[in-house]
Each structure stands twice: as structure tokens, then as C-alpha cells.
Amino acid sequence: MSVTRVLDKTSSLGSLVAAMSCAGCFPALGSLGAAIGLGFLGQYEGFLFRTLLPALAVLALIVNAWAWYRHRRFARGLLSVLGPLAVLSALLLFWSYDWSIYLFYAGIALMLVMSVLDLLRPARAVQCPTSN
């Protein structure tokens, strides 16, 4: 596995786990985290929510933008960058609005879907046609 793929999976899964630690902020993810035994992360809620979650979203954004630049697949690259952008904008720009939680959930879901898609069908660089 390449470094970008490992960093992408790590940042996506880490963002999900960090979001599961904050049951007050993200009730659906918090209850899911408590159900699978991650309730102990509640004591680290401040660090995970204020520091780790945005840092992992920035890491996912950088890694996915680099992969988009390298592979030159427009639709796939756009979708892979939109997830971290949605998470960051929900956390940093629109947190005071009621609808920001839906933007956050959509961003996390898009990050996970694109990570799984990358595992199942890795992107290949655009090939130039061979001339005879």
C-alpha cells in the first residue's frame, strides 16, 4: 500500500473515532461509539474534538488533493476532497448553525465511502494512448 492510501485510511477512520467520542456534539456517532465500547473516549472529548478531528480532516484533505493531482481523475478527486472540506467547514465555519451537524455527517460518510472505494477499486493514473 502506498503512503497516501495509508494516510487516507488513517485520517478517515481517525476522524470517525474522534467524532464518536463526543456524544453531546454528535449524538448518532456518540451512541454508536458507546455501543461498540468506545465510551471511555468521552474523557478525552475536548482534545479529540478541538484538536484531533480538525487535524485529521486537514490530513485527509491534503492526501486526497495530492492523490487527485497525481491520478487526474476529476469526479473521484472532487468527491474525495469534498468529504474533508465538509467536515472542516462544519467544524470551523458553520458550527453555530443547526444544519451544520448534517453537513458534518455527510462529510464523514463521504470520507468513509471514498476510502472504501479506494480499497476496492484503486485509482490509476491517466494513460496516454500509444501511437503506432
PDB file of N, CA and C in Angstrom, residues 5-50:
ATOM      1  N   ARG A   5      -2.351   6.157   0.486  1.00  0.00           N
ATOM      2  CA  ARG A   5      -3.509   5.320   0.800  1.00  0.00           C
ATOM      3  C   ARG A   5      -3.591   5.048   2.292  1.00  0.00           C
ATOM      4  N   VAL A   6      -2.450   4.780   2.933  1.00  0.00           N
ATOM      5  CA  VAL A   6      -2.437   4.520   4.370  1.00  0.00           C
ATOM      6  C   VAL A   6      -2.851   5.779   5.134  1.00  0.00           C
ATOM      7  N   LEU A   7      -2.325   6.925   4.742  1.00  0.00           N
ATOM      8  CA  LEU A   7      -2.698   8.177   5.412  1.00  0.00           C
ATOM      9  C   LEU A   7      -4.163   8.510   5.206  1.00  0.00           C
ATOM     10  N   ASP A   8      -4.694   8.225   4.032  1.00  0.00           N
ATOM     11  CA  ASP A   8      -6.110   8.484   3.768  1.00  0.00           C
ATOM     12  C   ASP A   8      -6.988   7.624   4.663  1.00  0.00           C
ATOM     13  N   LYS A   9      -6.679   6.345   4.757  1.00  0.00           N
ATOM     14  CA  LYS A   9      -7.482   5.447   5.594  1.00  0.00           C
ATOM     15  C   LYS A   9      -7.346   5.808   7.069  1.00  0.00           C
ATOM     16  N   THR A  10      -6.143   6.152   7.492  1.00  0.00           N
ATOM     17  CA  THR A  10      -5.915   6.519   8.883  1.00  0.00           C
ATOM     18  C   THR A  10      -6.682   7.781   9.249  1.00  0.00           C
ATOM     19  N   SER A  11      -6.627   8.770   8.392  1.00  0.00           N
ATOM     20  CA  SER A  11      -7.310  10.028   8.706  1.00  0.00           C
ATOM     21  C   SER A  11      -8.825   9.871   8.664  1.00  0.00           C
ATOM     22  N   SER A  12      -9.346   9.079   7.748  1.00  0.00           N
ATOM     23  CA  SER A  12     -10.795   8.866   7.688  1.00  0.00           C
ATOM     24  C   SER A  12     -11.298   8.110   8.909  1.00  0.00           C
ATOM     25  N   LEU A  13     -10.630   7.013   9.239  1.00  0.00           N
ATOM     26  CA  LEU A  13     -11.043   6.228  10.401  1.00  0.00           C
ATOM     27  C   LEU A  13     -10.801   6.994  11.699  1.00  0.00           C
ATOM     28  N   GLY A  14      -9.713   7.719  11.776  1.00  0.00           N
ATOM     29  CA  GLY A  14      -9.434   8.523  12.966  1.00  0.00           C
ATOM     30  C   GLY A  14     -10.455   9.622  13.171  1.00  0.00           C
ATOM     31  N   SER A  15     -10.898  10.239  12.090  1.00  0.00           N
ATOM     32  CA  SER A  15     -11.943  11.268  12.197  1.00  0.00           C
ATOM     33  C   SER A  15     -13.243  10.673  12.721  1.00  0.00           C
ATOM     34  N   LEU A  16     -13.570   9.488  12.247  1.00  0.00           N
ATOM     35  CA  LEU A  16     -14.788   8.824  12.714  1.00  0.00           C
ATOM     36  C   LEU A  16     -14.690   8.484  14.197  1.00  0.00           C
ATOM     37  N   VAL A  17     -13.577   7.940  14.629  1.00  0.00           N
ATOM     38  CA  VAL A  17     -13.403   7.587  16.036  1.00  0.00           C
ATOM     39  C   VAL A  17     -13.392   8.840  16.911  1.00  0.00           C
ATOM     40  N   ALA A  18     -12.757   9.903  16.447  1.00  0.00           N
ATOM     41  CA  ALA A  18     -12.755  11.147  17.212  1.00  0.00           C
ATOM     42  C   ALA A  18     -14.169  11.710  17.338  1.00  0.00           C
ATOM     43  N   ALA A  19     -14.963  11.588  16.288  1.00  0.00           N
ATOM     44  CA  ALA A  19     -16.341  12.066  16.352  1.00  0.00           C
ATOM     45  C   ALA A  19     -17.185  11.193  17.277  1.00  0.00           C
ATOM     46  N   MET A  20     -16.866   9.900  17.356  1.00  0.00           N
ATOM     47  CA  MET A  20     -17.609   9.002  18.246  1.00  0.00           C
ATOM     48  C   MET A  20     -17.369   9.328  19.717  1.00  0.00           C
ATOM     49  N   SER A  21     -16.315  10.049  20.014  1.00  0.00           N
ATOM     50  CA  SER A  21     -16.010  10.368  21.411  1.00  0.00           C
ATOM     51  C   SER A  21     -16.893  11.478  21.960  1.00  0.00           C
ATOM     52  N   CYS A  22     -17.510  12.249  21.110  1.00  0.00           N
ATOM     53  CA  CYS A  22     -18.303  13.400  21.549  1.00  0.00           C
ATOM     54  C   CYS A  22     -19.792  13.113  21.384  1.00  0.00           C
ATOM     55  N   ALA A  23     -20.375  12.476  22.376  1.00  0.00           N
ATOM     56  CA  ALA A  23     -21.793  12.108  22.312  1.00  0.00           C
ATOM     57  C   ALA A  23     -22.701  13.338  22.360  1.00  0.00           C
ATOM     58  N   GLY A  24     -22.248  14.399  23.007  1.00  0.00           N
ATOM     59  CA  GLY A  24     -23.055  15.613  23.073  1.00  0.00           C
ATOM     60  C   GLY A  24     -23.085  16.366  21.762  1.00  0.00           C
ATOM     61  N   CYS A  25     -21.981  16.339  21.042  1.00  0.00           N
ATOM     62  CA  CYS A  25     -21.885  17.062  19.777  1.00  0.00           C
ATOM     63  C   CYS A  25     -22.495  16.275  18.620  1.00  0.00           C
ATOM     64  N   PHE A  26     -22.220  14.986  18.597  1.00  0.00           N
ATOM     65  CA  PHE A  26     -22.691  14.115  17.517  1.00  0.00           C
ATOM     66  C   PHE A  26     -23.435  12.943  18.136  1.00  0.00           C
ATOM     67  N   PRO A  27     -24.728  13.115  18.405  1.00  0.00           N
ATOM     68  CA  PRO A  27     -25.463  12.084  19.148  1.00  0.00           C
ATOM     69  C   PRO A  27     -25.490  10.718  18.452  1.00  0.00           C
ATOM     70  N   ALA A  28     -25.646  10.688  17.145  1.00  0.00           N
ATOM     71  CA  ALA A  28     -25.716   9.404  16.441  1.00  0.00           C
ATOM     72  C   ALA A  28     -24.375   8.673  16.521  1.00  0.00           C
ATOM     73  N   LEU A  29     -23.293   9.381  16.275  1.00  0.00           N
ATOM     74  CA  LEU A  29     -21.972   8.755  16.334  1.00  0.00           C
ATOM     75  C   LEU A  29     -21.559   8.451  17.769  1.00  0.00           C
ATOM     76  N   GLY A  30     -21.954   9.292  18.694  1.00  0.00           N
ATOM     77  CA  GLY A  30     -21.628   9.060  20.099  1.00  0.00           C
ATOM     78  C   GLY A  30     -22.296   7.810  20.643  1.00  0.00           C
ATOM     79  N   SER A  31     -23.565   7.598  20.291  1.00  0.00           N
ATOM     80  CA  SER A  31     -24.250   6.392  20.752  1.00  0.00           C
ATOM     81  C   SER A  31     -23.692   5.151  20.070  1.00  0.00           C
ATOM     82  N   LEU A  32     -23.308   5.266  18.803  1.00  0.00           N
ATOM     83  CA  LEU A  32     -22.680   4.141  18.116  1.00  0.00           C
ATOM     84  C   LEU A  32     -21.337   3.816  18.762  1.00  0.00           C
ATOM     85  N   GLY A  33     -20.563   4.831  19.082  1.00  0.00           N
ATOM     86  CA  GLY A  33     -19.275   4.622  19.740  1.00  0.00           C
ATOM     87  C   GLY A  33     -19.436   3.967  21.101  1.00  0.00           C
ATOM     88  N   ALA A  34     -20.429   4.390  21.876  1.00  0.00           N
ATOM     89  CA  ALA A  34     -20.671   3.782  23.184  1.00  0.00           C
ATOM     90  C   ALA A  34     -21.132   2.334  23.029  1.00  0.00           C
ATOM     91  N   ALA A  35     -21.902   2.047  22.001  1.00  0.00           N
ATOM     92  CA  ALA A  35     -22.401   0.687  21.781  1.00  0.00           C
ATOM     93  C   ALA A  35     -21.280  -0.284  21.415  1.00  0.00           C
ATOM     94  N   ILE A  36     -20.244   0.200  20.739  1.00  0.00           N
ATOM     95  CA  ILE A  36     -19.153  -0.705  20.362  1.00  0.00           C
ATOM     96  C   ILE A  36     -17.977  -0.635  21.332  1.00  0.00           C
ATOM     97  N   GLY A  37     -18.176   0.034  22.473  1.00  0.00           N
ATOM     98  CA  GLY A  37     -17.170   0.014  23.522  1.00  0.00           C
ATOM     99  C   GLY A  37     -16.188   1.170  23.517  1.00  0.00           C
ATOM    100  N   LEU A  38     -16.519   2.256  22.847  1.00  0.00           N
ATOM    101  CA  LEU A  38     -15.623   3.408  22.823  1.00  0.00           C
ATOM    102  C   LEU A  38     -16.078   4.515  23.769  1.00  0.00           C
ATOM    103  N   GLY A  39     -16.894   4.169  24.737  1.00  0.00           N
ATOM    104  CA  GLY A  39     -17.389   5.158  25.683  1.00  0.00           C
ATOM    105  C   GLY A  39     -16.304   5.783  26.536  1.00  0.00           C
ATOM    106  N   PHE A  40     -15.197   5.066  26.730  1.00  0.00           N
ATOM    107  CA  PHE A  40     -14.086   5.598  27.524  1.00  0.00           C
ATOM    108  C   PHE A  40     -13.443   6.817  26.868  1.00  0.00           C
ATOM    109  N   LEU A  41     -13.676   7.029  25.570  1.00  0.00           N
ATOM    110  CA  LEU A  41     -13.093   8.189  24.892  1.00  0.00           C
ATOM    111  C   LEU A  41     -13.752   9.503  25.298  1.00  0.00           C
ATOM    112  N   GLY A  42     -14.875   9.426  26.000  1.00  0.00           N
ATOM    113  CA  GLY A  42     -15.575  10.626  26.439  1.00  0.00           C
ATOM    114  C   GLY A  42     -14.724  11.524  27.322  1.00  0.00           C
ATOM    115  N   GLN A  43     -13.796  10.938  28.072  1.00  0.00           N
ATOM    116  CA  GLN A  43     -12.950  11.750  28.938  1.00  0.00           C
ATOM    117  C   GLN A  43     -11.934  12.567  28.155  1.00  0.00           C
ATOM    118  N   TYR A  44     -11.692  12.187  26.888  1.00  0.00           N
ATOM    119  CA  TYR A  44     -10.766  12.922  26.032  1.00  0.00           C
ATOM    120  C   TYR A  44     -11.499  13.760  24.988  1.00  0.00           C
ATOM    121  N   GLU A  45     -12.754  14.028  25.238  1.00  0.00           N
ATOM    122  CA  GLU A  45     -13.616  14.703  24.271  1.00  0.00           C
ATOM    123  C   GLU A  45     -13.067  16.046  23.809  1.00  0.00           C
ATOM    124  N   GLY A  46     -12.567  16.851  24.686  1.00  0.00           N
ATOM    125  CA  GLY A  46     -12.060  18.180  24.321  1.00  0.00           C
ATOM    126  C   GLY A  46     -10.901  18.097  23.344  1.00  0.00           C
ATOM    127  N   PHE A  47      -9.916  17.269  23.652  1.00  0.00           N
ATOM    128  CA  PHE A  47      -8.764  17.124  22.769  1.00  0.00           C
ATOM    129  C   PHE A  47      -9.162  16.515  21.432  1.00  0.00           C
ATOM    130  N   LEU A  48      -9.987  15.475  21.473  1.00  0.00           N
ATOM    131  CA  LEU A  48     -10.376  14.798  20.236  1.00  0.00           C
ATOM    132  C   LEU A  48     -11.213  15.700  19.338  1.00  0.00           C
ATOM    133  N   PHE A  49     -12.097  16.481  19.944  1.00  0.00           N
ATOM    134  CA  PHE A  49     -12.995  17.322  19.152  1.00  0.00           C
ATOM    135  C   PHE A  49     -12.329  18.591  18.660  1.00  0.00           C
ATOM    136  N   ARG A  50     -11.568  19.264  19.518  1.00  0.00           N
ATOM    137  CA  ARG A  50     -10.987  20.551  19.138  1.00  0.00           C
ATOM    138  C   ARG A  50      -9.678  20.439  18.372  1.00  0.00           C
TER     139      ARG A  50
END
